[in-house]
Coordinates of C-alpha atoms in Angstrom, one line a residue:
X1 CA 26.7 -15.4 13.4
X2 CA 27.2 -16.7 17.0
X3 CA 24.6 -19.3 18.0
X4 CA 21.5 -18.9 20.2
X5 CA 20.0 -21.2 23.2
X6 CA 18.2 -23.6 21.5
X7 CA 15.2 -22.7 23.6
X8 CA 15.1 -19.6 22.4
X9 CA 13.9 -20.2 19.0
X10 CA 13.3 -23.8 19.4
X11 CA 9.6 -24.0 17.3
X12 CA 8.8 -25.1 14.0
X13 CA 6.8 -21.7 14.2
X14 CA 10.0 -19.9 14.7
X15 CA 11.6 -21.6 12.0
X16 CA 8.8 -20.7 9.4
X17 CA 9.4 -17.0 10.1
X18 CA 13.5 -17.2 9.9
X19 CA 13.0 -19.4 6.4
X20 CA 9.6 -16.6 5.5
X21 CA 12.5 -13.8 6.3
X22 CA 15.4 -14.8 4.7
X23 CA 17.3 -15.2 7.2
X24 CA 17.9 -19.1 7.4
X25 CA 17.4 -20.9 4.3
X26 CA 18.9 -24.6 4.4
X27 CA 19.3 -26.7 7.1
X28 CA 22.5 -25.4 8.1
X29 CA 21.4 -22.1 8.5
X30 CA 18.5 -23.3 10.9
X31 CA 21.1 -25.0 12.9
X32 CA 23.6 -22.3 13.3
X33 CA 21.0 -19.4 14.0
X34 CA 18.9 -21.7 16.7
X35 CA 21.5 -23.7 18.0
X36 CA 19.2 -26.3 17.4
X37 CA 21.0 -29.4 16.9
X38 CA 20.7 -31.1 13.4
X39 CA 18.1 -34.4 14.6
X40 CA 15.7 -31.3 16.0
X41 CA 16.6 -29.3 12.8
X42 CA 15.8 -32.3 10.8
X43 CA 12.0 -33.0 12.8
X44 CA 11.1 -28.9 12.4
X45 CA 11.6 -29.0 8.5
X46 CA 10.1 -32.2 8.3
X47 CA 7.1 -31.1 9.9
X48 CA 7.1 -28.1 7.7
X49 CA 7.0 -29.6 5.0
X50 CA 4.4 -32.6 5.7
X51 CA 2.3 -29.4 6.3
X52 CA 3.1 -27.7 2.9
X53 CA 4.7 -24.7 4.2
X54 CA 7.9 -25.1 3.0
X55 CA 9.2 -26.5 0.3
X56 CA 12.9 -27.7 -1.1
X57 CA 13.8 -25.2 -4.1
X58 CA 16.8 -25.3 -6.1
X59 CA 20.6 -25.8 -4.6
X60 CA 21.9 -23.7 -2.5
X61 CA 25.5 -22.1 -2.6
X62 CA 28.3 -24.7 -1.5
X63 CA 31.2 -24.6 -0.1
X64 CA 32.9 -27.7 -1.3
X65 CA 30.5 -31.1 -1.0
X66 CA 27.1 -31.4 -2.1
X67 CA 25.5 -28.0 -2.8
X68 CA 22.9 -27.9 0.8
X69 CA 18.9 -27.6 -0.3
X70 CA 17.6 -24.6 -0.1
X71 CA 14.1 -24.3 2.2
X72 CA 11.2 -21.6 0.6
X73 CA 8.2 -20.5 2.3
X74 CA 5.1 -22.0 0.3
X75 CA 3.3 -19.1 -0.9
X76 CA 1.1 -21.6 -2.9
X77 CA 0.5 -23.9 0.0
X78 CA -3.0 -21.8 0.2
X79 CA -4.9 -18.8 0.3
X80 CA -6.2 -15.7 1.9
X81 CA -9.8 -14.2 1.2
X82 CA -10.0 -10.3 1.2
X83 CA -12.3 -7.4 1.0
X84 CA -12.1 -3.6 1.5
X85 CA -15.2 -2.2 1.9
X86 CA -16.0 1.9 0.9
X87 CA -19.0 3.8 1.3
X88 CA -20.3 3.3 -2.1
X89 CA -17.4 0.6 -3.5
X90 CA -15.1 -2.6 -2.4
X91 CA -12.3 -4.2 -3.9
X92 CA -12.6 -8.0 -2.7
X93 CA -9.9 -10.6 -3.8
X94 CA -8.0 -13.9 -3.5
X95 CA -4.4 -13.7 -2.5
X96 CA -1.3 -16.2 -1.8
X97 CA 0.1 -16.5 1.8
X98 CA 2.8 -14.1 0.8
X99 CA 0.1 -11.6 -0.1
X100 CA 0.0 -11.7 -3.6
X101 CA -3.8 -11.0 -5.3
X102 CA -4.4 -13.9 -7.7
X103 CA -7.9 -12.6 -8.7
X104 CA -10.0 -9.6 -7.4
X105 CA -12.6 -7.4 -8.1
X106 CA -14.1 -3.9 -7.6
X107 CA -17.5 -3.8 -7.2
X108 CA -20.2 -0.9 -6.7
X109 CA -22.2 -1.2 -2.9
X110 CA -23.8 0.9 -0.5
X111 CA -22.5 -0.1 2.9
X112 CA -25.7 1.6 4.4
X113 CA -27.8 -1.1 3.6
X114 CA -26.1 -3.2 6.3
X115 CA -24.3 -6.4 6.5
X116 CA -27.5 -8.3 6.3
X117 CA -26.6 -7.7 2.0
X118 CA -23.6 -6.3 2.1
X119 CA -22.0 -9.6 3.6
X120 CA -23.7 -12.4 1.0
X121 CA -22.8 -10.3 -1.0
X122 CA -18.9 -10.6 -0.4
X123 CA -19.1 -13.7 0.5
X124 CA -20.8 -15.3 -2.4
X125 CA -17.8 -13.1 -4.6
X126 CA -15.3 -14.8 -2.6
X127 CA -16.8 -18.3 -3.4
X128 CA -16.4 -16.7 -7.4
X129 CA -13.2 -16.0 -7.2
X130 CA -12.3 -19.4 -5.6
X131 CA -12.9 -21.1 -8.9
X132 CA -12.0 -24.8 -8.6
X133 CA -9.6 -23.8 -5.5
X134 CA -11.0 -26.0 -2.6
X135 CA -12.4 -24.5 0.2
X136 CA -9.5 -26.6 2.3
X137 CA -7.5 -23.9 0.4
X138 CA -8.5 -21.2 1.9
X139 CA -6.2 -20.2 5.6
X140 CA -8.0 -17.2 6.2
X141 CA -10.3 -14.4 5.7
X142 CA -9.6 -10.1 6.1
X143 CA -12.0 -7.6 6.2
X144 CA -11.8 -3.8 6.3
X145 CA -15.0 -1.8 6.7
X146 CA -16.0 2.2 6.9
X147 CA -16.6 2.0 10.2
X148 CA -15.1 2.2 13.7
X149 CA -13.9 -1.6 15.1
X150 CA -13.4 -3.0 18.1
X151 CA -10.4 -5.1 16.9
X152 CA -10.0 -7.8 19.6
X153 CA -13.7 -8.7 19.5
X154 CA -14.3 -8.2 15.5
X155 CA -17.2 -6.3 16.4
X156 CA -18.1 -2.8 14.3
X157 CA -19.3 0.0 16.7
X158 CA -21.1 3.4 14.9
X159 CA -23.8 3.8 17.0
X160 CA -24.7 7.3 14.8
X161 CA -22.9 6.2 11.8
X162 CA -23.5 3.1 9.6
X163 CA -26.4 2.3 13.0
X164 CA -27.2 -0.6 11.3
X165 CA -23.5 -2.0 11.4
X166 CA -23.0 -1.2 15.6
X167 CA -22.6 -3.7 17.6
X168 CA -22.5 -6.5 15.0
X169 CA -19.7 -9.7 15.4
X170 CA -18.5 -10.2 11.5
X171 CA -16.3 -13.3 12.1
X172 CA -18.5 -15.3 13.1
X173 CA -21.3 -14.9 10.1
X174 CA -18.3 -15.3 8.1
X175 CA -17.0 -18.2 9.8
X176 CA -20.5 -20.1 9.4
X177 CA -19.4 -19.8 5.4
X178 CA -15.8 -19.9 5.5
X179 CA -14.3 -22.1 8.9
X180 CA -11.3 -20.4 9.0
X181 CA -10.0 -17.5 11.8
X182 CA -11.6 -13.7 10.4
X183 CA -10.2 -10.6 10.9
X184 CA -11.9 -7.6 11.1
X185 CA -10.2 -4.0 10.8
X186 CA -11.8 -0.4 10.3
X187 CA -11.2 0.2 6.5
X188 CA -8.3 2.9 6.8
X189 CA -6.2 1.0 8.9
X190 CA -5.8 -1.6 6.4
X191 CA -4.9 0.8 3.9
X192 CA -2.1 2.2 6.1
X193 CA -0.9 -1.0 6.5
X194 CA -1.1 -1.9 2.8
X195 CA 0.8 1.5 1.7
X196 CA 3.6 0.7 4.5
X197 CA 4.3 -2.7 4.2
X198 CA 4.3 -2.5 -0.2
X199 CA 5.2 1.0 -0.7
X200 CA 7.3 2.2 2.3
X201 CA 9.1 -0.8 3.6
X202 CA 12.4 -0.1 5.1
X203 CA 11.2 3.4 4.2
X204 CA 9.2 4.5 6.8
X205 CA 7.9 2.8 9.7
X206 CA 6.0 6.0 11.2
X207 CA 3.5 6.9 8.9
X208 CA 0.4 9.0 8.7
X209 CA -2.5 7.6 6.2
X210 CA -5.6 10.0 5.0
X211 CA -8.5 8.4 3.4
X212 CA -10.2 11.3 1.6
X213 CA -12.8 10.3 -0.4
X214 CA -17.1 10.2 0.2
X215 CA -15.5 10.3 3.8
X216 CA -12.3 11.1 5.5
X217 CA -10.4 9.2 8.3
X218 CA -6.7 8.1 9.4
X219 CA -4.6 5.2 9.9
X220 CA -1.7 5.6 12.1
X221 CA 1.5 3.5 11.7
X222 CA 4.2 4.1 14.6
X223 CA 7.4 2.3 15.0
X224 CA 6.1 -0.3 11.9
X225 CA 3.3 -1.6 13.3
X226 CA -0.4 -0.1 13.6
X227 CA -1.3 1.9 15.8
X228 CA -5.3 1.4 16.9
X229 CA -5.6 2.8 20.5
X230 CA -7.2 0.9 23.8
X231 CA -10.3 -0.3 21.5
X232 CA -9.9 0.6 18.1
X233 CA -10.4 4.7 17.8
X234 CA -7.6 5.7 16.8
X235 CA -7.3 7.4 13.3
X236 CA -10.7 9.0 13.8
X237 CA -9.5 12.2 12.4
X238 CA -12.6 12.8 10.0
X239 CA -14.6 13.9 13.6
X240 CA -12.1 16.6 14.7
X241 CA -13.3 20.2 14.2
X242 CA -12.4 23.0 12.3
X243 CA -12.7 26.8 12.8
X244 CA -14.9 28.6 10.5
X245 CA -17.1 25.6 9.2
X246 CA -19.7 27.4 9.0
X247 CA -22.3 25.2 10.9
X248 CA -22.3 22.4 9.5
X249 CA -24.0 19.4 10.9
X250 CA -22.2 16.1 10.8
X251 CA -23.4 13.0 10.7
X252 CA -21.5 12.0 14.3
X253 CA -24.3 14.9 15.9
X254 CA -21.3 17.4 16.2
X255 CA -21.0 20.6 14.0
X256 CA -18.0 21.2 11.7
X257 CA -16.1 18.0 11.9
X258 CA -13.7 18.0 9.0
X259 CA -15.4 15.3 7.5
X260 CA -18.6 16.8 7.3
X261 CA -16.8 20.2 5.4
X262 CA -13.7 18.6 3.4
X263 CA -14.5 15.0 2.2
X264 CA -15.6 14.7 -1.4
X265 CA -19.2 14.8 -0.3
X266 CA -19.0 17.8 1.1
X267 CA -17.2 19.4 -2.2
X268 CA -20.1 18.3 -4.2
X269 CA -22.6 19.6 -1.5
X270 CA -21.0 23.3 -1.6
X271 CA -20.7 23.3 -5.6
X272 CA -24.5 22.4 -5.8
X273 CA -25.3 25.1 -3.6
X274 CA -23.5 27.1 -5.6
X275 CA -25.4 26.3 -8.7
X276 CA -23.2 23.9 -10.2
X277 CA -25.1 20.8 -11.6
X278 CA -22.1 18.2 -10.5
X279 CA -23.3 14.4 -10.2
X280 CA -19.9 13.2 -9.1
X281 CA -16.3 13.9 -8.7
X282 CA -15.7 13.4 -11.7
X283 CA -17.9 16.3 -12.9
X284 CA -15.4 18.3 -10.3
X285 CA -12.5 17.2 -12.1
X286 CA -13.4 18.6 -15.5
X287 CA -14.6 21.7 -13.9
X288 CA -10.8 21.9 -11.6
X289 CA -9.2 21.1 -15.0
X290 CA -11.2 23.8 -17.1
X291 CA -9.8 25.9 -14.6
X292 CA -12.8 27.0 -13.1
X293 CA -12.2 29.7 -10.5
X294 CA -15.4 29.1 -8.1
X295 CA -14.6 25.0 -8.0
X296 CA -10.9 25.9 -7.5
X297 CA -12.1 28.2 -4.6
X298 CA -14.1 25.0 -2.8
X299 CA -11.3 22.8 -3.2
X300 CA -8.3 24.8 -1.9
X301 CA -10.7 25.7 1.0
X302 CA -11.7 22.1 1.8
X303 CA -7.7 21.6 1.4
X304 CA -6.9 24.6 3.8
X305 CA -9.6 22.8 6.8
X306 CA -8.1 19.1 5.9
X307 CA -4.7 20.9 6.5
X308 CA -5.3 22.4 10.0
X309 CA -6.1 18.8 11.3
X310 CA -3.2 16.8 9.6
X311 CA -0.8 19.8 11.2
X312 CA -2.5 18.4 15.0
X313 CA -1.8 15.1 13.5
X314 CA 1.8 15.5 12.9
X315 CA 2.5 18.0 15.5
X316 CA 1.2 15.1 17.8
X317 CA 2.7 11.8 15.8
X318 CA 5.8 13.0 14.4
X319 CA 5.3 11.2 11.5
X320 CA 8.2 10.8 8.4
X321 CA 5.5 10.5 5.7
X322 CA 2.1 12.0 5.2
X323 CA 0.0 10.0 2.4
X324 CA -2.7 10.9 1.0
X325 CA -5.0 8.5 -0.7
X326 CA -8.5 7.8 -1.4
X327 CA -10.8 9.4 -4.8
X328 CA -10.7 13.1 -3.9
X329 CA -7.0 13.4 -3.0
X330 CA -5.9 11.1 -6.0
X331 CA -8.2 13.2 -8.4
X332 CA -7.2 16.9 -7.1
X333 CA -3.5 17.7 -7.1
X334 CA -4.1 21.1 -5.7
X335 CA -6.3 19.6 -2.7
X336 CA -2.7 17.9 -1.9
X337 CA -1.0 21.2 -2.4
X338 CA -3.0 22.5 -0.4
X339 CA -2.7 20.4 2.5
X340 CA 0.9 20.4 2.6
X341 CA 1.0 24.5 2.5
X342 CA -0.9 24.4 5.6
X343 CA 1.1 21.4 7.5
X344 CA 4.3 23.0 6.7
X345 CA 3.1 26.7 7.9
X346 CA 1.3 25.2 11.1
X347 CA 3.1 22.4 12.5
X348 CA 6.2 23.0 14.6
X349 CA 9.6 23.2 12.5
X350 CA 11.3 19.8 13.9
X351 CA 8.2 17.3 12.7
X352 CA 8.5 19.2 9.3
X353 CA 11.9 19.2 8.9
X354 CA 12.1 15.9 7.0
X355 CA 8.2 15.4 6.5
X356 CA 7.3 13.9 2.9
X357 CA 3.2 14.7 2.3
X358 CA 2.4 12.5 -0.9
X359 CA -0.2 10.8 -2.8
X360 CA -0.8 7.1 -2.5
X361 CA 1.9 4.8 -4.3
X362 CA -0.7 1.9 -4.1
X363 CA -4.4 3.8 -4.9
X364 CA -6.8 1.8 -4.3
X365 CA -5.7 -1.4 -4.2
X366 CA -4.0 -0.5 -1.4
X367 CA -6.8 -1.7 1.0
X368 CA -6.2 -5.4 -0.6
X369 CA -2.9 -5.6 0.3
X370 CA -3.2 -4.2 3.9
X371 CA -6.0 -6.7 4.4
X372 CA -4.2 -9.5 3.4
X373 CA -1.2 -8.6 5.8
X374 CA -3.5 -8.5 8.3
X375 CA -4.5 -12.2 8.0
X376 CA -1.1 -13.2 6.8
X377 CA 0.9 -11.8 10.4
X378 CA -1.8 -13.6 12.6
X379 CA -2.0 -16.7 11.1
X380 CA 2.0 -17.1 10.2
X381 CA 2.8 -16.3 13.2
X382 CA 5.0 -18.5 15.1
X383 CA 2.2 -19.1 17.7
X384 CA -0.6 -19.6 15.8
X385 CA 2.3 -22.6 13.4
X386 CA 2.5 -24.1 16.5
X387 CA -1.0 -24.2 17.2
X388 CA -2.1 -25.5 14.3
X389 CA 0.8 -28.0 13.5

């Protein structure tokens, strides 16, 4: 490998990420891929490991000589606090700083009573599911909520849905609790990220997410990184209309947006007008696996309006994979069917050519591991080492 400038890559932040990546592992390595020479090889790994970042593992190959020591990103050296907030449930966990959940839960909420519960609440199950860890532990904190976010400022902004969310700053609440950076992401982008990076790496780096579930919303991955527009909008797929809705008011003030005639509340509100006494999905899925002609009926239709919009979606991204994830598209195979009927006979024959349209690999601990991706790229970054070393 020919070597670099030594200015190039000549931070002990660059040299976490080439140890974190494989691709320079003893000290050697460091030397030859930086050009670095070995006293400012020898002050980088030093630092390192003062820090507990690294740490020396078992003997590398050799040569001829004394095997060289081989350098390993310490994925114990802390951890990373993690929720991903639902409409009516989160999964909130502890995870290494190579993203590994150590503990979790999944817990029952209602996201409409506002962060005023919902957030003691996540917080006091983070402190839980610490144990005897010390809080010096803890690096940083990732959050992923139903809502639209303003990324950059960590601020939520529904002003007609979740109202009593819009406008509010979650890092620093969290912060007050837990004095580390927060990051704050709507709750389908960190699931897109989560099925990417564990499920499609080196797979598929443009890919198309669809939460279906009590609501229904995108997450956008393009050229392996996500995609969230000039504030944080993009992915809002759930408020795109259909034809032949039928009038439907949705909660945005708009009539017909898919969400409002496809997600899994709206399957339950058309059954129970049709008499069915269904309480939840899971009442659907009995009735869908009894083979019940009327529930079949609502959920190929609900798949058929879902369709039209992921066809706009793909004829507009080009995407390689579709996935579908969330309650309602992991419980109904034919809503999935149904979906990719429609893409495949409405979207234009070069983005289908090679266009996968599958269920989530990850279900729902999908959001976890997106989440704590999130909090692991910022603060393992080579600038933010730096900073803090």
């Amino acid at each position: 490998m020919p070597r670099r400038p030594a200015a190039a890559l000549a931070t002990s932040g660059e040299v976490l990420r080439l140890i974190r990546a494989g691709e320079a592992v003893t000290r050697a390595d460091i030397g030859r891929v930086t050009g670095l020479s070995r006293p400012a090889v020898s002050l980088r790994v030093t630092e390192l490991l003062d820090h507990g970042l690294v740490v020396e593992d078992s003997e590398g190959p050799s040569t001829g000589g004394r095997p060289p020591t081989r350098l390993v990103f310490n994925a114990a050296g802390g951890v990373v606090l993690v929720a991903s907030l639902g409409a009516s449930r989160a999964q909130i966990a502890v995870c290494d700083l190579a993203g590994k959940r150590l503990d979790g839960v999944s817990l029952a909420v209602d996201v409409e009573e506002g962060p005023d519960t919902v957030l003691p609440l996540v917080m006091d199950t983070w402190a839980e599911l610490l144990g005897d860890r010390p809080l010096s532990q803890v690096r940083g904190v990732g959050l992923g909520v139903p809502a639209t976010v303003e990324f950059a400022a960590g601020r939520t902004e529904s002003a007609r849905i979740m109202a009593n969310w819009t406008g509010v700053a979650i890092p620093p609440i969290i912060a007050e609790r837990f004095p580390v950076p927060v990051f704050l992401d709507n709750d389908v982008n960190v699931i897109a990220i989560g099925e990417h990076r564990a499920a499609y790496a080196g797979d598929a780096d443009d890919l198309l997410f669809i939460k279906v579930s009590t609501r229904i919303g995108a997450g956008v991955i393009a050229g392996g990184e996500i995609l969230r527009g000039a504030l944080g909008a993009a992915g809002e797929i759930g408020h795109i209309p259909v034809r032949d809705g039928g009038g439907v008011l949705c909660r945005c003030g708009n009539v017909d947006c898919v969400d409002s005639v496809a997600s899994g509340t709206a399957i339950l509100r058309d059954l129970r007008d049709r008499g069915y006494q269904v309480a939840s999905l899971t009442d659907v899925v009995g009735l869908v696996r009894a083979g019940d002609a009327e529930t079949m009926a609502v959920v190929r239709n609900a798949a058929r309006m879902l369709g039209e919009v992921v066809a706009t979606a793909v004829n507009l991204l080009n995407p390689a994979v579709v996935v579908l994830g969330g309650d309602v598209a992991e419980a109904f195979q034919p809503l999935v069917s149904g979906v990719r009927e429609v893409v495949h006979r409405r979207s234009t024959a070069l983005s289908t050519r090679n266009l996968r349209i599958e269920r989530s690999r990850l279900g729902p601990g999908a959001g976890i591991v997106g989440c704590a991706h999130m909090v692991l790229d910022h603060i393992l970054s080579p600038e933010a080492v730096d900073a803090a070393l």
